[in-house]
Amino acid sequence: MLDIGDLIVVMELAGVFVFGLSGAMLAVRRRLDMFGVLVLAGAAALAGGVARDLLIGAVPPLALSNTNLLAVALASGIVAFFAHGALERIGKPVMVLDAIGLGLFSVASCDKALGAGLGPLPAMLIGVLSAIGGGALRDILVAEVPRVLREEIYAVAALLGAAIVVLGDRLHLPDAPVFVTGAVAAFLLRVVSVWRNWHAPRAPGS
Amino acid sequence: MLDIGDLIVVMELAGVFVFGLSGAMLAVRRRLDMFGVLVLAGAAALAGGVARDLLIGAVPPLALSNTNLLAVALASGIVAFFAHGALERIGKPVMVLDAIGLGLFSVASCDKALGAGLGPLPAMLIGVLSAIGGGALRDILVAEVPRVLREEIYAVAALLGAAIVVLGDRLHLPDAPVFVTGAVAAFLLRVVSVWRNWHAPRAPGS
Amino acid sequence: MLDIGDLIVVMELAGVFVFGLSGAMLAVRRRLDMFGVLVLAGAAALAGGVARDLLIGAVPPLALSNTNLLAVALASGIVAFFAHGALERIGKPVMVLDAIGLGLFSVASCDKALGAGLGPLPAMLIGVLSAIGGGALRDILVAEVPRVLREEIYAVAALLGAAIVVLGDRLHLPDAPVFVTGAVAAFLLRVVSVWRNWHAPRAPGS
């Protein structure tokens, strides 16, 4: 049977993979060469987790000390390099991959922060920062305003995933269904908001 | 009577508020939606203090562990969202708010670094970095060259504030007047340099 | 005779100086004023080492606690401010200086990470991150896509330098020749790739 520690590890690895794909797809679109694709995949895949680990004082960060994370990040770059054509056909691939990573990372990082002894609010913030960090660095590196600022529902979707983890922790619910619910809820809120073209209000008179 | 620990806390909270306003005003000008306004307010308000805390090894950073800082950052975003019209009428509001934050943060962070046992020069550097960090991230996030590079007198104003704190510490002067003097001096140097249009020299023959 | 600890210190100081020059030259080209030149010199010179020290948990970072590093970074800014004309005449000065810094930093930081007890792969990664970090921040600050993404052979040159350090450590070879070989190999791979106009492959069909 799947151990709960394994589940979090699998979610983090899956998040690394999809964020890595999103970075690599963007790099291919910008016609970067193979090494540029790998660097942008690595930055998108690993920066959020590195930020989380620095903020909770877990040094060296998991992304540097655990070979699996690095291998998965490199693999995502290689897959996108060769299969970007197929990936492009699934429609809005950077957005969809990014949304999956958002859900996975907000849950896995919020849980890790709770495990490091942080309170509910700091743990939620670290979940959100970790989920938006990789994508923000990815966009800044190619001189784009990050998605988290341009898009309507983004950080708030990560916040929903992290809030579900904190709520489950408070109510002592079993971890596995809570984690899956949090990740799926964050993903769905993000994707449905794009699909239905939801708008958050702009400042009155701006 | 006001305790000196309280004074530093009040200065940091005030710095968070004005930097948050500066970020939110910039976000409103760029026509970001409500969530984008809150994210940019939070980034401008909290990034300098987070950088300081990481550099002195105080993890988790105060911005994540102290609910007041986060509440003040959110409040600044909400205030600017609804009152940006009134704020715009005060003239160059982003510059003025940014200058107040610069003075407050250079003083509060330099004092915190001294308290963590750092020497005078590292403490001054941390004061400067903390004061320019939030504004630099704010500008980078909307793909602008940061103010600290574009403007004539900026980092040097933060350095003045931090230097006054170090000098006061060395001479064992009472904290409260030193802190106020440092913050006001940094603010005045920055604002007067804009108002009088002071120019720092450019490289000969450039 | 030169002590090996001295050699690493000298390599780090030399790396700080050339990265600082590269930042200051870029700032002069962008017609930034004297303070902007010093800030960009400092960012390019010190950011890579600060990132390394945060990642291995060495706080406060050497760049803040060691006055020599800061003095050298400031000196690089002042030299470039007054002598940029002469430096420009050596041809592609930002690229050449950047390549020297890349080699020096990948070696010095990889060795420091090994000394902090990290394994070979994390140590290599920290060498690469530290070598590309200062230049990446320098380019982001002036709103350019970083060299590490635009240029064909860049991170891979830093990786070569770090790999030579790890290999030498594994084979218990004497440090001094290993360090020099690593730095020179990284520099040469970078410069020759520019000079011969080597291209890394782009994604098929992109």
XYZ file of C-alpha atoms in Angstrom:
618
model
C 0.000 0.000 0.000
C 1.138 3.530 -0.668
C 2.769 5.163 2.346
C 1.818 8.800 2.986
C 5.456 9.914 2.952
C 5.674 8.325 -0.494
C 2.580 10.225 -1.629
C 4.124 13.606 -0.776
C 7.370 12.610 -2.495
C 5.444 11.495 -5.578
C 3.472 14.773 -5.610
C 6.667 16.822 -5.350
C 8.348 14.812 -8.118
C 5.257 15.144 -10.318
C 5.195 18.893 -9.632
C 8.864 19.164 -10.564
C 8.170 17.298 -13.803
C 5.224 19.399 -14.959
C 6.832 22.724 -13.976
C 9.962 21.553 -15.801
C 7.871 20.794 -18.895
C 6.261 24.245 -18.701
C 9.695 25.897 -18.578
C 11.072 23.773 -21.389
C 8.025 24.407 -23.615
C 8.425 28.141 -23.110
C 12.144 27.863 -23.924
C 11.405 25.944 -27.137
C 8.854 28.594 -28.169
C 11.496 31.261 -27.626
C 13.833 29.194 -29.827
C 16.441 28.741 -27.093
C 19.022 26.022 -27.745
C 19.224 22.685 -25.914
C 21.152 24.073 -22.950
C 18.801 27.026 -22.614
C 15.882 24.575 -22.594
C 17.504 22.567 -19.796
C 18.318 25.681 -17.741
C 14.780 27.064 -18.028
C 13.309 23.626 -17.251
C 15.517 23.397 -14.168
C 14.694 26.916 -13.009
C 10.935 26.413 -13.372
C 11.048 22.935 -11.836
C 13.240 23.608 -8.828
C 13.076 27.286 -7.829
C 9.819 27.017 -5.883
C 11.084 24.125 -3.768
C 14.438 25.823 -3.194
C 12.656 28.986 -2.002
C 10.517 26.897 0.376
C 13.533 25.093 1.806
C 15.478 28.339 2.315
C 12.477 29.903 4.056
C 12.071 27.022 6.496
C 15.827 26.710 6.995
C 16.206 23.281 5.365
C 19.661 23.630 3.782
C 20.970 22.344 1.493
C 17.587 22.388 -0.287
C 16.048 19.087 -1.337
C 16.489 20.056 -4.995
C 20.263 19.995 -4.546
C 20.598 17.094 -2.138
C 18.113 14.659 -3.700
C 19.281 13.297 -7.024
C 15.761 12.237 -8.004
C 14.483 15.802 -8.198
C 17.323 16.885 -10.416
C 16.972 13.828 -12.647
C 13.243 14.468 -13.052
C 13.872 18.142 -13.868
C 16.418 17.193 -16.537
C 14.080 14.518 -17.901
C 11.296 17.080 -18.273
C 13.604 19.276 -20.326
C 14.648 16.407 -22.569
C 11.049 15.223 -23.073
C 9.869 18.702 -24.035
C 12.873 19.205 -26.303
C 11.943 16.198 -28.431
C 8.167 16.015 -27.930
C 7.192 19.696 -27.883
C 5.196 19.249 -31.078
C 2.957 16.598 -29.523
C 2.669 18.627 -26.308
C 1.637 21.767 -28.198
C -1.277 19.858 -29.725
C -2.913 19.317 -26.328
C -3.837 23.016 -26.298
C -2.513 25.679 -23.918
C 0.096 23.205 -22.631
C 2.113 25.732 -20.605
C -1.041 26.864 -18.807
C -2.289 23.327 -18.094
C 1.104 21.998 -16.963
C 1.628 25.084 -14.851
C -1.799 24.572 -13.219
C -0.995 20.947 -12.341
C 2.309 22.031 -10.799
C 0.545 24.818 -8.906
C -1.780 22.339 -7.208
C 0.910 19.765 -6.454
C 3.398 22.251 -5.051
C 0.986 24.234 -2.905
C -0.064 20.994 -1.185
C 3.358 19.368 -0.851
C 5.091 22.548 0.379
C 2.340 23.506 2.820
C 2.527 20.013 4.306
C 6.326 20.206 4.524
C 6.110 23.588 6.280
C 3.573 22.244 8.790
C 5.925 19.299 9.382
C 8.757 21.766 10.081
C 6.668 23.158 12.944
C 5.328 26.329 11.316
C 1.890 27.664 12.161
C -1.061 27.448 9.758
C -0.723 30.923 8.223
C 3.050 30.777 7.541
C 2.614 27.230 6.196
C -0.079 28.409 3.764
C 2.116 31.302 2.642
C 5.032 28.975 2.025
C 2.730 26.700 0.034
C 1.666 29.647 -2.135
C 5.204 31.048 -2.554
C 6.580 27.648 -3.447
C 3.799 27.075 -5.973
C 4.182 30.446 -7.715
C 7.991 30.759 -7.343
C 9.132 28.450 -10.118
C 6.730 29.904 -12.661
C 7.605 33.469 -11.651
C 11.349 32.869 -12.109
C 10.656 31.100 -15.431
C 8.755 34.127 -16.747
C 11.214 36.715 -15.375
C 14.119 34.888 -17.028
C 12.569 35.373 -20.456
C 11.662 38.984 -19.569
C 7.920 38.424 -19.278
C 5.681 39.800 -16.548
C 4.974 36.667 -14.489
C 1.709 34.832 -14.987
C 0.894 35.338 -11.297
C 0.471 39.070 -12.002
C -1.093 38.895 -15.459
C -3.663 36.184 -14.854
C -6.881 36.567 -12.944
C -7.023 33.528 -10.661
C -3.545 32.216 -9.890
C -2.104 32.789 -6.420
C -5.626 32.386 -5.082
C -5.808 28.881 -6.567
C -2.564 27.942 -4.806
C -3.997 29.442 -1.618
C -7.058 27.210 -1.913
C -4.877 24.084 -2.152
C -2.796 25.110 0.858
C -5.888 26.077 2.869
C -7.365 22.608 2.333
C -4.150 21.053 3.690
C -4.226 23.291 6.776
C -7.917 22.584 7.329
C -7.360 18.833 7.029
C -4.465 19.079 9.484
C -6.616 20.993 11.984
C -9.494 18.513 11.713
C -7.112 15.515 11.846
C -8.497 14.157 8.590
C -6.529 11.355 6.871
C -3.701 12.842 4.796
C -4.062 11.101 1.445
C -7.614 12.249 0.531
C -6.847 15.740 1.875
C -3.728 16.072 -0.280
C -5.478 14.833 -3.400
C -8.476 17.107 -2.757
C -6.203 20.126 -2.237
C -4.202 19.556 -5.402
C -7.276 18.861 -7.525
C -9.165 21.850 -6.114
C -6.270 24.235 -6.860
C -5.878 22.808 -10.378
C -9.598 23.002 -11.131
C -10.015 26.533 -9.818
C -7.109 27.664 -11.985
C -8.159 25.865 -15.156
C -11.867 26.631 -14.872
C -11.059 30.313 -14.316
C -9.126 30.355 -17.602
C -11.712 28.262 -19.433
C -14.676 30.345 -18.278
C -12.647 33.537 -18.579
C -13.362 34.662 -15.024
C -12.278 38.168 -14.199
C -11.195 39.509 -10.862
C -12.230 43.130 -10.381
C -9.894 45.964 -11.306
C -9.474 49.013 -9.108
C -12.459 51.383 -9.409
C -11.670 54.234 -11.780
C -8.295 52.810 -12.831
C 6.176 55.485 27.346
C 7.154 53.946 24.050
C 9.571 51.060 24.447
C 12.473 50.990 21.981
C 11.607 47.468 20.819
C 8.162 48.823 20.033
C 9.680 51.677 18.049
C 11.587 49.304 15.747
C 8.484 47.153 15.320
C 6.419 50.229 14.478
C 9.050 51.386 11.970
C 9.120 47.982 10.288
C 5.312 47.830 10.130
C 5.176 51.372 8.745
C 7.836 50.445 6.161
C 5.836 47.375 5.155
C 2.733 49.542 4.757
C 4.297 52.241 2.563
C 6.238 49.760 0.407
C 3.010 47.776 0.042
C 1.214 50.955 -1.063
C 3.967 51.668 -3.605
C 3.604 48.176 -5.065
C -0.170 48.341 -5.137
C -0.174 51.797 -6.778
C 2.158 50.507 -9.483
C -0.093 47.466 -9.981
C -3.184 49.674 -10.329
C -1.391 51.846 -12.898
C -0.557 48.713 -14.872
C -4.236 47.779 -14.705
C -3.601 44.519 -12.861
C -6.673 42.935 -11.248
C -7.340 42.764 -7.494
C -5.227 39.661 -6.929
C -2.332 41.086 -8.943
C -2.537 44.226 -6.799
C -2.330 42.148 -3.618
C 0.581 40.053 -4.923
C 2.601 43.104 -5.978
C 1.790 44.847 -2.683
C 2.964 41.767 -0.790
C 6.147 41.412 -2.847
C 7.122 45.074 -2.427
C 6.196 45.095 1.261
C 7.837 41.894 2.394
C 10.722 40.953 0.061
C 13.276 43.288 1.664
C 12.627 41.947 5.139
C 12.664 38.341 3.917
C 16.044 38.923 2.228
C 17.404 40.421 5.454
C 16.193 37.519 7.548
C 17.622 34.926 5.146
C 20.972 36.737 5.140
C 21.233 36.808 8.929
C 19.899 33.257 9.240
C 16.628 34.175 10.980
C 14.300 31.517 9.541
C 11.411 31.392 9.108
C 11.509 35.104 8.204
C 9.490 37.535 10.297
C 7.239 38.254 7.302
C 6.015 34.656 7.403
C 5.955 34.069 11.142
C 4.461 37.368 12.308
C 0.819 37.760 11.330
C 0.940 41.539 11.803
C 3.341 42.068 8.919
C 1.211 40.056 6.545
C -1.978 41.779 7.688
C -0.392 45.201 7.154
C 0.857 44.199 3.690
C -2.619 43.028 2.688
C -4.158 46.174 4.158
C -1.840 48.343 2.063
C -2.999 46.538 -1.082
C -6.656 46.967 -0.176
C -6.226 50.659 0.692
C -4.461 51.397 -2.585
C -7.033 49.378 -4.537
C -9.877 51.586 -3.343
C -8.084 54.881 -2.669
C -5.588 55.025 -5.506
C -7.306 58.067 -6.943
C -6.800 60.066 -3.753
C -3.218 58.792 -3.439
C -2.388 59.797 -7.008
C -3.388 63.369 -6.214
C -0.574 63.757 -3.665
C 1.912 63.855 -6.555
C 4.596 61.266 -7.360
C 3.064 58.917 -4.770
C 5.134 55.841 -5.693
C 8.345 57.852 -5.308
C 7.346 59.424 -1.990
C 6.017 56.195 -0.458
C 9.086 54.344 -1.685
C 11.330 56.998 -0.080
C 9.572 56.659 3.289
C 9.965 52.876 3.130
C 13.611 53.257 2.165
C 14.348 55.263 5.298
C 12.335 53.050 7.639
C 13.743 49.781 6.340
C 17.387 50.828 6.202
C 17.193 51.793 9.885
C 15.118 48.871 11.160
C 17.117 46.243 9.256
C 20.528 47.674 10.127
C 19.521 47.671 13.800
C 18.244 44.089 13.536
C 21.521 42.976 11.904
C 23.567 44.670 14.652
C 21.366 42.888 17.184
C 22.128 39.564 15.474
C 25.815 40.173 16.212
C 26.996 41.350 12.791
C 29.753 43.917 12.429
C 29.115 47.537 11.365
C 29.853 47.083 7.647
C 27.753 43.910 7.117
C 24.957 45.483 9.159
C 24.968 48.577 6.947
C 24.929 46.417 3.825
C 21.998 44.433 5.124
C 20.197 47.691 5.890
C 20.758 48.860 2.299
C 19.830 45.519 0.712
C 16.698 45.236 2.794
C 15.689 48.794 1.913
C 16.208 48.400 -1.842
C 15.111 44.735 -2.107
C 11.351 45.138 -1.992
C 11.324 47.964 -4.524
C 13.725 46.101 -6.815
C 11.549 42.975 -6.849
C 8.441 45.132 -7.385
C 9.985 46.754 -10.465
C 11.455 43.515 -11.870
C 8.049 41.808 -11.571
C 6.493 44.353 -13.924
C 9.552 44.135 -16.229
C 10.955 47.571 -15.365
C 14.603 48.368 -14.681
C 14.577 48.889 -10.898
C 14.500 52.402 -9.531
C 17.769 51.738 -7.665
C 19.567 51.648 -11.032
C 17.613 54.345 -12.859
C 17.552 57.002 -10.190
C 20.441 59.172 -9.154
C 20.374 59.084 -5.352
C 18.780 55.896 -4.058
C 21.015 53.209 -2.539
C 23.153 56.017 -1.173
C 20.159 57.417 0.730
C 19.565 54.011 2.327
C 23.292 53.877 3.143
C 23.024 57.227 4.939
C 20.197 55.936 7.138
C 22.085 52.750 8.000
C 25.331 54.663 8.633
C 23.572 56.886 11.168
C 22.348 53.773 13.017
C 25.865 52.296 13.101
C 27.344 55.598 14.236
C 24.746 55.942 16.990
C 25.485 52.372 18.096
C 29.213 53.066 18.220
C 28.778 56.274 20.197
C 26.218 54.647 22.515
C 23.675 57.341 21.734
C 20.062 56.710 22.804
C 18.282 54.586 20.195
C 15.035 56.459 19.602
C 16.470 59.788 18.367
C 19.112 57.936 16.327
C 16.503 55.784 14.571
C 14.268 58.745 13.807
C 17.234 60.807 12.575
C 18.417 57.959 10.330
C 15.026 57.366 8.754
C 14.337 61.072 8.230
C 17.824 61.701 6.803
C 17.480 58.864 4.282
C 13.997 60.040 3.290
C 15.066 63.680 2.928
C 18.201 62.889 0.912
C 16.113 60.779 -1.471
C 13.239 63.237 -1.870
C 15.383 66.367 -2.090
C 17.561 64.705 -4.741
C 14.454 64.109 -6.869
C 12.988 67.529 -6.144
C 16.212 69.422 -6.922
C 16.985 67.051 -9.773
C 20.451 66.231 -8.477
C 22.622 64.259 -10.833
C 25.349 61.815 -9.941
C 28.187 61.880 -12.468
C 28.206 59.535 -15.429
C 31.369 57.785 -16.570
C 33.691 60.161 -18.445
C 33.329 59.735 -22.194
C 30.418 57.300 -21.899
C 54.774 29.206 -0.743
C 51.164 29.744 -1.613
C 48.815 27.957 0.741
C 45.853 26.204 -0.887
C 43.358 28.083 1.266
C 44.937 31.266 -0.049
C 44.545 30.046 -3.616
C 40.775 29.582 -3.240
C 40.490 32.992 -1.579
C 42.482 34.578 -4.393
C 40.295 32.842 -7.002
C 37.113 34.060 -5.307
C 38.456 37.618 -5.030
C 39.538 37.551 -8.680
C 36.093 36.231 -9.653
C 34.435 39.017 -7.688
C 36.629 41.573 -9.444
C 35.967 40.411 -13.015
C 32.222 39.881 -12.462
C 32.131 43.339 -10.899
C 33.880 44.772 -13.969
C 31.367 43.018 -16.249
C 28.466 44.558 -14.315
C 30.036 48.003 -14.245
C 30.838 47.920 -17.980
C 27.235 46.998 -18.740
C 26.052 49.827 -16.473
C 28.298 52.357 -18.230
C 26.984 51.201 -21.637
C 23.438 51.764 -20.367
C 24.531 55.244 -19.283
C 23.717 54.648 -15.616
C 25.204 57.175 -13.201
C 28.037 56.472 -10.756
C 25.802 54.948 -8.098
C 24.037 52.745 -10.632
C 27.449 51.545 -11.821
C 28.440 50.629 -8.255
C 25.136 48.847 -7.575
C 25.318 46.787 -10.765
C 28.992 46.001 -10.123
C 28.119 44.855 -6.610
C 25.161 42.753 -7.774
C 27.155 40.999 -10.495
C 30.190 40.518 -8.235
C 28.496 39.247 -5.109
C 25.131 37.629 -5.958
C 26.569 34.273 -7.026
C 28.554 33.879 -3.818
C 25.618 34.989 -1.688
C 23.371 32.401 -3.388
C 25.989 29.694 -2.747
C 26.323 30.625 0.922
C 22.541 30.691 1.447
C 22.215 27.278 -0.219
C 24.865 25.667 1.973
C 23.593 27.465 5.085
C 26.676 29.647 5.610
C 25.073 32.813 7.018
C 25.865 35.641 7.048
C 27.300 35.135 3.537
C 30.995 35.737 2.994
C 30.180 38.722 0.777
C 28.680 40.514 3.770
C 31.049 39.353 6.494
C 34.371 39.650 4.661
C 35.361 43.246 4.004
C 37.814 42.234 1.274
C 35.093 40.969 -1.042
C 33.101 44.155 -0.722
C 36.193 46.326 -1.193
C 37.110 44.403 -4.351
C 33.559 44.691 -5.717
C 33.579 48.457 -5.141
C 37.043 48.738 -6.670
C 35.849 46.937 -9.812
C 33.048 49.470 -10.182
C 35.405 52.424 -9.746
C 37.971 51.000 -12.181
C 35.341 50.417 -14.856
C 33.814 53.841 -14.249
C 37.081 55.584 -15.101
C 38.732 53.072 -17.447
C 35.767 51.767 -19.438
C 37.197 53.284 -22.614
C 40.411 51.271 -22.326
C 38.472 48.141 -21.346
C 36.157 48.453 -24.345
C 39.169 48.385 -26.644
C 40.101 44.843 -25.594
C 37.101 43.560 -27.582
C 33.946 41.913 -26.186
C 35.065 42.846 -22.651
C 31.810 41.891 -20.900
C 31.941 38.424 -22.484
C 35.624 37.839 -21.678
C 35.389 39.129 -18.103
C 32.222 37.139 -17.572
C 33.966 33.990 -18.858
C 36.887 34.461 -16.454
C 34.467 34.896 -13.567
C 32.510 31.846 -14.687
C 35.598 29.644 -14.442
C 36.831 31.082 -11.150
C 33.450 30.896 -9.421
C 32.477 27.418 -10.569
C 35.752 26.078 -9.128
C 35.827 28.081 -5.888
C 32.157 27.468 -5.065
C 32.219 23.765 -5.918
C 35.248 23.362 -3.634
C 33.513 25.320 -0.857
C 30.415 23.123 -1.174
C 32.503 19.940 -1.009
C 34.200 21.380 2.078
C 30.768 21.954 3.651
C 30.154 18.218 3.364
C 27.896 18.139 0.291
C 28.008 15.244 -2.143
C 29.550 15.507 -5.632
C 26.345 16.257 -7.540
C 24.995 18.971 -5.191
C 28.485 20.491 -5.039
C 28.658 20.669 -8.838
C 25.200 22.249 -8.967
C 26.195 24.853 -6.431
C 29.323 25.575 -8.442
C 27.205 26.133 -11.566
C 24.531 28.200 -9.783
C 27.120 30.362 -8.113
C 28.944 30.905 -11.414
C 25.823 31.862 -13.375
C 23.977 33.667 -10.559
C 25.807 36.982 -10.567
C 25.613 37.361 -14.331
C 21.943 36.358 -14.374
C 21.008 38.968 -11.762
C 23.114 41.578 -13.608
C 21.206 40.952 -16.841
C 17.765 40.738 -15.197
C 18.374 44.078 -13.442
C 18.781 45.841 -16.777
C 15.780 43.925 -18.197
C 17.779 41.658 -20.502
C 17.237 37.929 -20.960
C 20.256 36.492 -19.102
C 23.281 35.390 -21.076
C 22.905 31.872 -19.638
C 19.723 31.467 -21.706
C 20.744 33.370 -24.835
C 24.198 31.939 -25.339
C 25.015 28.510 -26.638
C 27.718 27.224 -24.284
C 27.463 28.840 -20.876
C 26.121 26.781 -17.958
C 27.841 23.794 -19.517
C 31.207 25.562 -19.297
C 30.647 26.188 -15.585
C 29.649 22.535 -15.233
C 32.952 21.471 -16.801
C 34.940 23.502 -14.268
C 32.958 22.093 -11.345
C 33.190 18.531 -12.691
C 36.991 18.806 -12.832
C 37.025 19.856 -9.159
C 34.822 16.902 -8.164
C 36.928 14.496 -10.225
C 40.144 15.797 -8.660
C 38.596 15.444 -5.211
C 37.562 11.851 -5.928
C 40.992 10.911 -7.272
C 42.756 12.745 -4.397
C 44.765 14.821 -6.856
C 46.622 17.859 -5.491
C 44.279 20.836 -5.240
C 46.229 23.647 -6.873
C 46.662 22.139 -10.374
C 43.084 20.808 -10.279
C 41.662 24.250 -9.452
C 43.701 25.983 -12.135
C 42.798 23.318 -14.701
C 39.096 23.600 -13.850
C 39.003 27.382 -14.106
C 41.012 27.469 -17.324
C 38.960 24.669 -18.917
C 35.666 26.443 -18.139
C 37.037 29.761 -19.440
C 38.406 28.211 -22.629
C 35.266 26.216 -23.418
C 33.191 29.391 -23.025
C 35.469 31.679 -25.038
C 36.234 29.191 -27.802
C 32.517 28.486 -28.218
C 31.898 32.192 -28.796
C 34.963 32.619 -30.999
C 34.200 29.580 -33.193
C 30.492 30.339 -33.072
C 29.540 26.887 -31.837
C 25.847 26.155 -31.812
C 23.968 23.834 -29.524
C 21.044 22.144 -31.270
C 17.580 23.656 -31.174
C 14.485 21.534 -30.660
C 13.554 19.614 -33.829
C 10.768 21.376 -35.695
C 10.771 24.425 -33.415
